[in-house]
Coordinates of C-alpha atoms and ligand atoms in Angstrom, one line a residue:
M94 CA -19.4 3.0 33.1
K95 CA -19.5 4.1 28.8
D96 CA -19.8 2.0 26.0
I97 CA -18.1 1.8 23.2
I98 CA -18.3 0.7 20.2
V99 CA -15.6 0.3 17.6
L100 CA -16.4 -0.9 14.3
G101 CA -14.6 -3.0 11.9
G102 CA -12.5 -5.9 13.1
G103 CA -9.3 -5.0 10.9
P104 CA -5.6 -4.2 12.3
S105 CA -7.2 -0.7 13.5
G106 CA -10.1 -1.2 15.2
M107 CA -8.6 -4.4 16.8
M108 CA -6.0 -2.0 17.8
A109 CA -8.8 1.1 19.2
A110 CA -10.4 -1.5 20.9
I111 CA -7.1 -3.2 22.8
A112 CA -6.4 0.7 23.7
A113 CA -10.1 1.9 24.8
K114 CA -10.7 -1.5 26.8
N115 CA -10.2 -1.0 31.2
E116 CA -12.1 -2.0 34.1
N117 CA -14.5 1.3 34.3
N118 CA -16.0 0.4 30.5
N119 CA -17.1 -1.7 27.7
V120 CA -15.3 -2.4 24.7
T121 CA -17.5 -3.6 22.2
L122 CA -16.3 -4.7 18.8
I123 CA -18.6 -5.0 15.6
E124 CA -17.5 -6.5 12.5
Q125 CA -19.7 -8.0 9.9
N126 CA -17.5 -11.1 8.2
E127 CA -17.7 -13.7 10.6
K128 CA -14.1 -14.2 11.5
L129 CA -11.5 -10.9 12.0
G130 CA -9.0 -9.8 9.9
K131 CA -9.8 -10.9 6.5
K132 CA -7.7 -7.7 4.7
L133 CA -4.8 -8.3 7.3
Y134 CA -4.9 -12.1 6.4
I135 CA -3.9 -11.8 3.2
T136 CA -0.9 -9.1 3.3
G137 CA 2.1 -10.3 2.6
K138 CA 1.4 -12.4 0.2
G139 CA 0.1 -14.3 3.2
R140 CA 2.9 -14.0 4.8
C141 CA 2.4 -10.3 6.9
N142 CA 4.7 -7.6 7.0
I143 CA 3.7 -6.5 10.0
T144 CA 5.7 -2.8 10.0
N145 CA 9.0 -1.9 9.3
Y146 CA 11.9 -2.1 12.0
R147 CA 13.5 1.7 10.8
D148 CA 13.7 4.4 13.4
I149 CA 9.4 6.1 13.6
S150 CA 11.0 9.4 13.0
E151 CA 12.1 8.4 9.1
F152 CA 8.1 6.7 8.8
F153 CA 7.3 10.0 7.7
T154 CA 9.7 9.8 3.8
Q155 CA 7.5 6.5 2.9
M156 CA 3.7 8.5 2.7
N157 CA 1.9 9.7 0.4
R158 CA -0.6 11.3 1.4
N159 CA -1.2 13.4 4.6
G160 CA 2.4 12.1 6.4
K161 CA 2.0 15.5 9.4
F162 CA -1.0 14.7 10.1
L163 CA 0.7 11.1 11.6
Y164 CA 2.8 12.6 14.2
S165 CA 0.9 12.0 17.0
S166 CA -0.4 8.6 16.0
F167 CA 2.9 7.3 15.2
Y168 CA 5.1 8.6 18.8
T169 CA 2.4 7.8 20.8
F170 CA 2.0 4.2 19.5
T171 CA 5.6 3.0 16.9
N172 CA 6.5 0.1 15.2
M173 CA 8.3 -0.8 18.3
D174 CA 5.8 -0.9 20.0
I175 CA 3.0 -2.9 18.6
L176 CA 6.2 -5.7 18.4
D177 CA 5.7 -5.5 22.0
L178 CA 2.6 -6.2 22.1
L179 CA 2.3 -8.5 19.9
S180 CA 5.5 -10.6 21.2
K181 CA 4.3 -9.9 24.8
N182 CA 1.5 -12.0 23.5
G183 CA 3.7 -14.9 21.6
L184 CA 3.8 -13.7 18.6
E185 CA 7.7 -14.1 17.2
Y186 CA 9.2 -11.9 14.6
K187 CA 11.6 -11.4 11.8
V188 CA 13.5 -8.2 9.8
E189 CA 13.8 -9.3 6.2
R190 CA 15.8 -6.7 3.6
G191 CA 13.9 -2.9 3.6
E192 CA 13.8 -3.8 7.3
R193 CA 10.2 -4.9 6.5
V194 CA 9.3 -7.5 9.1
F195 CA 7.2 -10.2 9.6
P196 CA 6.2 -12.9 11.7
K197 CA 8.9 -15.4 12.1
T198 CA 6.4 -18.5 11.0
D199 CA 5.8 -16.5 7.4
K200 CA 2.5 -17.0 7.8
S201 CA -0.5 -13.5 8.2
S202 CA -2.6 -15.8 10.2
D203 CA -0.5 -16.0 13.7
V204 CA -0.9 -12.5 13.6
I205 CA -4.7 -12.3 13.6
K206 CA -4.6 -14.6 16.0
T207 CA -2.4 -13.0 18.2
F208 CA -4.3 -10.2 18.2
K209 CA -7.7 -12.3 18.9
K210 CA -6.5 -14.0 22.4
I211 CA -5.3 -9.7 23.4
L212 CA -8.9 -9.6 23.0
V213 CA -10.3 -12.0 24.2
D214 CA -7.8 -11.6 27.5
K215 CA -9.1 -8.2 28.0
E216 CA -13.4 -8.9 27.8
I217 CA -14.0 -7.2 24.4
S218 CA -17.1 -8.9 23.2
L219 CA -16.7 -9.9 18.9
I220 CA -20.2 -8.9 17.4
F221 CA -19.3 -10.7 13.5
N222 CA -21.7 -11.5 10.7
Q223 CA -23.4 -7.2 11.4
K224 CA -23.3 -5.1 8.9
I225 CA -24.2 -1.7 10.2
K226 CA -26.4 -0.4 7.5
Y227 CA -26.4 3.5 9.4
I228 CA -25.6 5.3 12.4
E229 CA -27.0 8.4 13.7
K230 CA -26.7 9.7 17.2
R231 CA -29.1 11.1 19.2
K232 CA -28.4 12.8 22.4
S233 CA -25.3 12.3 23.3
K234 CA -25.5 8.6 22.3
F235 CA -24.4 7.0 19.8
Y236 CA -27.4 4.3 17.2
L237 CA -26.1 2.1 14.5
Y238 CA -28.4 -0.1 12.7
S239 CA -28.1 -3.2 11.4
K240 CA -30.6 -5.9 9.2
D241 CA -31.7 -6.7 12.4
E242 CA -29.8 -5.0 14.7
R243 CA -29.3 -1.6 16.6
Y244 CA -26.0 -1.0 19.1
S245 CA -25.4 1.8 21.1
C246 CA -23.3 3.4 22.8
D247 CA -21.5 6.6 23.8
Y248 CA -18.3 7.1 21.8
L249 CA -17.5 5.1 18.6
V250 CA -15.1 4.8 16.7
V251 CA -15.1 3.7 12.9
A252 CA -12.8 1.9 11.2
T253 CA -14.2 -0.1 8.4
G254 CA -10.9 0.6 5.6
G255 CA -10.6 1.9 2.3
L256 CA -12.3 0.4 -1.4
S257 CA -9.4 -2.3 -1.9
Y258 CA -10.3 -6.0 -2.1
Q259 CA -13.9 -5.3 -1.7
S260 CA -13.8 -9.1 -1.1
T261 CA -11.8 -8.5 2.2
G262 CA -15.3 -5.7 3.6
S263 CA -13.6 -3.0 2.6
T264 CA -16.7 -1.6 1.1
G265 CA -16.5 1.7 1.1
D266 CA -18.8 2.7 4.0
G267 CA -16.9 4.3 6.4
Y268 CA -17.4 7.5 4.2
K269 CA -21.2 7.0 3.8
F270 CA -21.2 7.4 7.2
A271 CA -19.3 10.5 7.1
K272 CA -20.3 11.7 5.0
N273 CA -24.6 12.1 6.8
F274 CA -22.2 13.6 9.8
G275 CA -21.7 16.2 7.2
L276 CA -17.8 15.3 6.8
N277 CA -15.7 15.8 3.9
I278 CA -14.6 13.1 1.9
T279 CA -11.6 13.7 -0.7
Q280 CA -11.7 12.2 -4.0
T281 CA -10.4 8.2 -3.9
Y282 CA -8.2 6.6 -5.8
P283 CA -6.7 3.2 -6.1
G284 CA -2.4 3.7 -4.9
L285 CA 0.2 0.8 -4.6
V286 CA -1.6 -0.7 -7.8
G287 CA 0.1 -2.3 -11.5
V288 CA -0.4 0.5 -14.5
N289 CA -2.3 -0.2 -17.7
L290 CA 0.3 0.2 -20.6
K291 CA -0.2 1.9 -24.0
G292 CA 0.6 0.2 -27.3
D293 CA 1.4 -3.8 -27.9
L294 CA 5.1 -4.0 -27.0
Y295 CA 4.1 -4.6 -23.7
K296 CA 2.3 -8.2 -24.8
K297 CA 5.9 -9.4 -26.1
L298 CA 6.9 -9.4 -22.3
T299 CA 4.2 -10.4 -19.6
G300 CA 6.1 -11.9 -17.6
V301 CA 9.4 -11.2 -17.6
N302 CA 10.8 -10.2 -14.5
L303 CA 13.4 -7.0 -15.0
K304 CA 15.9 -6.9 -11.5
N305 CA 17.9 -4.1 -11.0
V306 CA 17.0 -1.3 -12.6
E307 CA 15.8 2.4 -12.6
I308 CA 12.5 3.5 -13.2
T309 CA 11.5 7.0 -14.1
L310 CA 7.8 8.1 -14.2
L311 CA 7.7 10.6 -16.4
K312 CA 4.7 13.4 -15.7
D313 CA 3.2 15.4 -18.9
N314 CA 7.0 14.9 -20.2
K315 CA 8.7 15.8 -17.0
K316 CA 11.0 13.1 -15.0
F317 CA 8.6 13.2 -11.8
K318 CA 10.1 10.1 -10.1
T319 CA 12.9 8.0 -10.3
D320 CA 13.4 4.3 -8.2
F321 CA 15.4 1.6 -8.6
G322 CA 14.6 -2.1 -8.1
E323 CA 12.5 -4.9 -9.7
A324 CA 8.7 -5.1 -12.4
L325 CA 7.0 -7.0 -13.5
F326 CA 5.6 -7.1 -16.8
T327 CA 2.1 -8.7 -16.6
H328 CA -0.8 -8.8 -19.3
Y329 CA -2.0 -5.9 -18.9
G330 CA 0.8 -3.5 -18.0
I331 CA 4.5 -3.4 -15.7
S332 CA 3.4 -4.0 -12.0
G333 CA 5.9 -5.3 -9.3
P334 CA 7.7 -3.5 -6.4
I335 CA 9.0 -0.2 -8.1
I336 CA 5.5 0.4 -10.0
L337 CA 3.2 -0.3 -6.9
S338 CA 5.4 3.0 -5.4
L339 CA 5.0 5.1 -8.3
S340 CA 1.8 4.1 -9.4
S341 CA 1.2 6.3 -6.2
L342 CA 2.1 9.3 -7.5
I343 CA -0.4 9.1 -10.1
Y344 CA -4.0 10.9 -10.9
P345 CA -6.3 11.0 -14.1
N346 CA -5.9 15.0 -16.0
S347 CA -2.0 14.4 -16.8
K348 CA 0.0 11.9 -18.8
Y349 CA 2.5 9.6 -17.1
S350 CA 5.2 7.3 -19.3
I351 CA 8.2 5.0 -17.5
S352 CA 11.5 5.1 -19.3
I353 CA 13.6 2.0 -17.8
D354 CA 17.0 1.8 -17.6
L355 CA 17.8 -2.1 -18.0
K356 CA 21.8 -1.4 -16.6
P357 CA 21.0 1.3 -14.1
G358 CA 24.8 0.0 -13.4
L359 CA 26.9 1.7 -16.7
N360 CA 27.2 5.4 -18.2
I361 CA 26.6 5.9 -21.4
S362 CA 30.1 5.4 -22.3
Q363 CA 30.5 2.7 -20.3
L364 CA 27.6 0.5 -21.6
D365 CA 28.8 1.4 -25.3
D366 CA 32.4 0.4 -24.0
R367 CA 30.6 -2.5 -22.9
I368 CA 29.0 -3.3 -26.0
N369 CA 32.1 -2.6 -28.6
R370 CA 33.5 -5.4 -26.6
D371 CA 30.4 -8.3 -27.2
F372 CA 30.3 -6.8 -30.3
N373 CA 34.1 -7.7 -31.0
K374 CA 33.6 -12.0 -29.5
Y375 CA 30.9 -11.3 -31.8
L376 CA 31.8 -10.2 -34.7
N377 CA 30.1 -12.4 -37.8
K378 CA 26.5 -12.9 -35.2
D379 CA 23.3 -11.5 -36.8
I380 CA 23.0 -8.6 -33.7
E381 CA 20.4 -10.3 -31.9
N382 CA 23.0 -12.7 -31.2
G383 CA 25.5 -10.7 -30.0
L384 CA 23.1 -9.5 -27.3
K385 CA 22.9 -12.7 -25.4
D386 CA 25.4 -11.7 -23.1
L387 CA 24.6 -7.8 -21.9
L388 CA 20.0 -8.8 -21.8
I389 CA 17.8 -11.4 -21.6
K390 CA 16.6 -12.9 -23.7
S391 CA 12.6 -12.2 -24.3
L392 CA 14.3 -8.2 -24.6
I393 CA 16.0 -8.3 -26.6
E394 CA 13.8 -8.6 -29.6
P395 CA 11.7 -4.8 -28.3
I396 CA 14.9 -3.5 -27.6
L397 CA 16.3 -4.6 -31.5
F398 CA 12.9 -2.9 -32.7
N399 CA 12.6 0.1 -30.5
A400 CA 16.7 0.6 -31.4
E401 CA 14.8 0.5 -35.4
I402 CA 17.6 -2.4 -35.6
P403 CA 16.8 -5.5 -37.9
K404 CA 17.7 -8.9 -35.5
D405 CA 19.5 -10.6 -38.2
K406 CA 20.9 -7.6 -39.0
K407 CA 25.3 -8.8 -38.6
I408 CA 27.2 -7.5 -35.9
N409 CA 30.4 -6.9 -38.4
Q410 CA 27.5 -4.0 -40.3
I411 CA 26.2 -2.0 -36.8
T412 CA 26.8 1.8 -38.2
K413 CA 28.7 3.6 -35.3
E414 CA 24.4 5.9 -35.4
E415 CA 22.4 2.0 -34.8
R416 CA 24.9 1.9 -31.7
A417 CA 24.1 4.4 -30.3
R418 CA 20.2 3.9 -30.8
L419 CA 20.9 0.5 -29.4
V420 CA 22.4 2.6 -26.3
K421 CA 19.3 5.0 -25.5
A422 CA 16.6 1.9 -26.4
I423 CA 18.7 0.0 -23.4
K424 CA 19.2 3.6 -20.9
Q425 CA 15.5 4.7 -21.9
F426 CA 13.2 1.5 -22.0
E427 CA 9.5 4.1 -22.4
F428 CA 6.3 2.8 -22.0
D429 CA 3.0 5.3 -22.3
I430 CA 0.9 4.5 -19.4
A431 CA -2.7 4.2 -20.4
G432 CA -3.9 4.6 -16.4
L433 CA -4.2 2.4 -13.1
R434 CA -6.0 -0.6 -11.9
D435 CA -8.4 -0.6 -10.9
F436 CA -9.1 -1.3 -6.4
N437 CA -9.8 -4.1 -6.6
E438 CA -6.0 -5.1 -7.1
A439 CA -4.6 -2.2 -5.6
I440 CA -3.4 -2.9 -2.0
V441 CA -4.2 0.5 -0.3
T442 CA -6.8 3.3 -1.3
R443 CA -6.0 7.7 -2.1
G444 CA -7.9 9.5 -1.0
G445 CA -11.2 9.2 1.8
I446 CA -12.2 11.0 5.2
D447 CA -10.5 14.8 4.9
V448 CA -8.0 14.6 7.1
V449 CA -8.6 18.9 7.9
E450 CA -11.7 16.9 9.8
I451 CA -10.2 14.9 12.2
D452 CA -8.5 16.2 15.5
S453 CA -4.5 14.4 13.9
S454 CA -3.9 14.3 19.0
T455 CA -7.0 11.9 19.1
M456 CA -8.4 11.0 15.6
E457 CA -12.1 12.6 16.9
S458 CA -14.4 14.2 14.3
K459 CA -13.9 18.1 15.1
K460 CA -17.8 18.3 14.0
V461 CA -18.7 15.0 15.9
Q462 CA -18.0 14.2 19.7
G463 CA -17.1 11.1 20.1
L464 CA -16.9 9.7 17.2
Y465 CA -13.4 8.6 16.1
F466 CA -11.7 7.6 12.7
T467 CA -9.0 5.9 12.1
G468 CA -7.2 3.5 9.3
E469 CA -7.3 3.5 5.7
V470 CA -11.3 4.8 6.0
L471 CA -8.5 7.7 6.5
D472 CA -7.2 9.7 3.6
L473 CA -3.8 7.8 4.1
D474 CA -1.6 6.3 2.6
G475 CA 2.2 5.1 2.5
F476 CA 4.2 3.0 0.5
T477 CA 5.0 -0.5 0.4
G478 CA 7.3 -1.9 3.2
G479 CA 4.6 -2.2 6.8
Y480 CA 3.7 1.3 6.5
N481 CA 0.1 1.2 5.4
L482 CA -0.9 -1.3 9.2
Q483 CA 1.1 0.8 11.1
I484 CA -1.3 4.0 9.8
A485 CA -3.9 1.7 11.1
Y486 CA -2.3 0.8 14.9
S487 CA -1.4 3.7 15.5
T488 CA -4.5 5.4 14.7
G489 CA -6.4 3.0 16.3
F490 CA -3.8 3.2 19.4
L491 CA -4.4 6.9 20.0
A492 CA -8.9 6.3 19.2
G493 CA -8.8 3.7 21.5
N494 CA -6.2 6.1 24.7
S495 CA -7.6 9.6 23.9
I496 CA -11.8 7.4 24.2
K497 CA -10.3 5.5 28.1
E498 CA -9.2 8.4 28.8
K499 CA -11.5 10.5 28.3
S500 CA -14.0 7.6 30.1
N501 CA -12.3 7.4 33.2
D502 CA -12.9 11.5 33.7
N503 CA -16.7 10.6 32.5
K504 CA -17.1 7.5 34.8
Ligands
LIG106 C1 -3.5 -7.8 -1.0 C2 -2.9 -6.5 -0.4 C3 -2.1 -6.8 0.8 C4 -1.4 -5.8 1.6 N1 0.5 -6.3 1.8 C5 0.3 -5.2 3.5 C6 1.4 -5.4 4.3 O1 1.7 -6.4 3.8 N2 1.8 -4.2 5.3 C7 1.5 -3.2 5.4 O2 1.8 -2.5 5.6 N3 -0.4 -3.5 4.1 C8 -0.4 -4.1 3.9 N4 -1.9 -3.9 2.8 C9 -2.4 -2.8 3.0 C10 -2.9 -3.4 5.1 O3 -4.2 -4.5 4.6 C11 -4.5 -1.6 4.8 O4 -4.2 -0.8 5.1 C12 -4.9 -2.0 6.4 O5 -5.0 -3.7 6.3 C13 -6.0 -1.2 6.6 O6 -6.8 -1.9 8.2 P1 -8.4 -1.3 8.2 O7 -8.4 -1.3 10.1 O8 -8.3 0.7 8.8 O9 -9.2 -1.6 7.1 P2 -9.4 -2.8 7.4 O10 -8.6 -4.1 7.2 O11 -9.8 -3.6 5.3 O12 -11.0 -3.3 7.5 C14 -11.5 -2.9 7.9 C15 -13.0 -3.8 8.4 O13 -13.9 -3.5 8.6 C16 -15.0 -4.1 8.1 N5 -16.1 -3.8 7.9 C17 -16.5 -2.5 7.1 N6 -17.9 -1.6 6.7 C18 -18.4 -2.2 8.1 C19 -20.0 -2.2 8.5 N7 -20.5 -1.4 7.5 N8 -19.7 -3.2 9.5 C20 -19.0 -3.7 10.1 N9 -18.0 -4.1 10.0 C21 -17.8 -3.1 8.5 C22 -14.8 -4.4 7.6 O14 -14.9 -6.0 7.4 C23 -13.4 -5.1 7.5 O15 -12.8 -6.5 8.4 C24 -1.9 -4.6 1.8 C25 -3.6 -4.8 1.4 C26 -3.6 -5.5 0.9 C27 -5.3 -5.8 -0.6

C-alpha cells in the first residue's frame, strides 16, 4: 500500500485527494486551518463562481499566464467533469450571465460541504490544525514536519495556494518548499485587484458605479487592452469587473493609465449631435444643468473640470471649441495609475512555481520524483468568471489521477 499526502485543503488539494484515492492506497489531506476551503468560502462574494459553462476549448482565451501549460489538465478534467462530480454528490447548480456557474443555493458553503462528503465517502484521512513547516525527501520517502508531528509518504501533492487573502491560509509556504527542492519561483504580483489612481479627481468620484463603459488600459501611452462593462470608483482609485481583469496585465517598470469612454455606444459625431440636442433643450440654463440627461450627476462636475468649462457657464455661451472639449472629456476620461492594491485584496497571485519545472501531463516536478504541485501555487492565473477555480480542480485532478495510476503499478 502506497501512502499519499496532499498538503492543503483548498479546491486543488481536495480534488487531488479525491482523484488519487482507491483501494490500493492511503490518502491523507493535511490542512493548517481548522476546516476545509477557507478561501473557497469567500469566493464569488460568498456564492462561489464554481466554474464557467463555456466549452473548455474557450478557457485558454481566459488565461493570463501560461495557458498552454494547462492543455492536459483542462482536457483531462473539464468544467463539465467538476459539475458532474458535484451534482452526482447532491449539489445543484445554475448558469448565470457570462456563463458563470453558481450553486443553486447561492452558498459557497454548499460547495465545500459537497467536497467534504466526497472526501469522507472515499475514506480519505483529514488532518486539521497542522501547519507544515518543513519537507524533506530521504531515499524515496517524503517527510513533512509540523511543530509537533512528523508525517511520511511515498507521493506528495503540494496544493498550498498563492499569497492573496493570507487570512484564509494562503501564506506562500508552497514557494518555500519548492525552493528548498531547488525549483525556480517566478516573481509574484497581486492579480485581479483594484488599482490606485494618481491625482485627486477620483476622490470626488468615490462610490460612483460606472455601467456600460469601455475602459482602455494604456501602457507607456500606447493602447494596450480595451474592455467593456462595469467599474467602480473607490477611496483609493478604481475597481470593479473591468479593472480587475485589466489589473492582471499591469507590472511595475512601465507607466500605465486608463481612459474611460463613458458613452461607447455613440461615436464622436453622434455624441456631438446628442449634446447639441440637449443644449437646444436647455439653452438658457447653466451647462451643469444641461448635461443631466446625458451623464449621472456625480460625473458632471469632474467632466466639466476636465473639459475646462466653468460649470455655471450658460449653455447659450458655449463655444464650438468648448463643445469639442466636452465630447473628448466624455469619450476619454483619463486617469494615471499609481500602482496596484496589495495581496490582501487580490483575488489571485500572478507568478509562482515556474511551470517549466513541472511535467504538464502529470503535475510532477521534473527534478524531484514523487513530488507534485497543483493550483494557485503554480505560475498560472486566469481572468474572472470561474476560471481560477477550474485551474485548481483540473491540475489537482491530473496530479491525483497520475499518482493513482503510478501507485497501482507499484503496489
Ligand atoms: C475574494 C476571492 C474571491 C474569489 N472568487 C473566485 C470565484 O468566484 N471563482 C474562481 O474561479 N476563483 C475565485 N477566486 C480564486 C480562487 O479562490 C483561488 O484561485 C483558489 O482558491 C486556489 O485554490 P488552491 O487550492 O490552489 O489554493 P487555496 O484555496 O488557497 O488553498 C490552499 C490551502 O492550503 C493550506 N495551506 C497553505 N500552507 C499550508 C501549510 N504550510 N500547511 C498546511 N496547510 C497549508 C491553506 O490553509 C489553504 O487552505 C477568488 C479568490 C478570492 C481571494
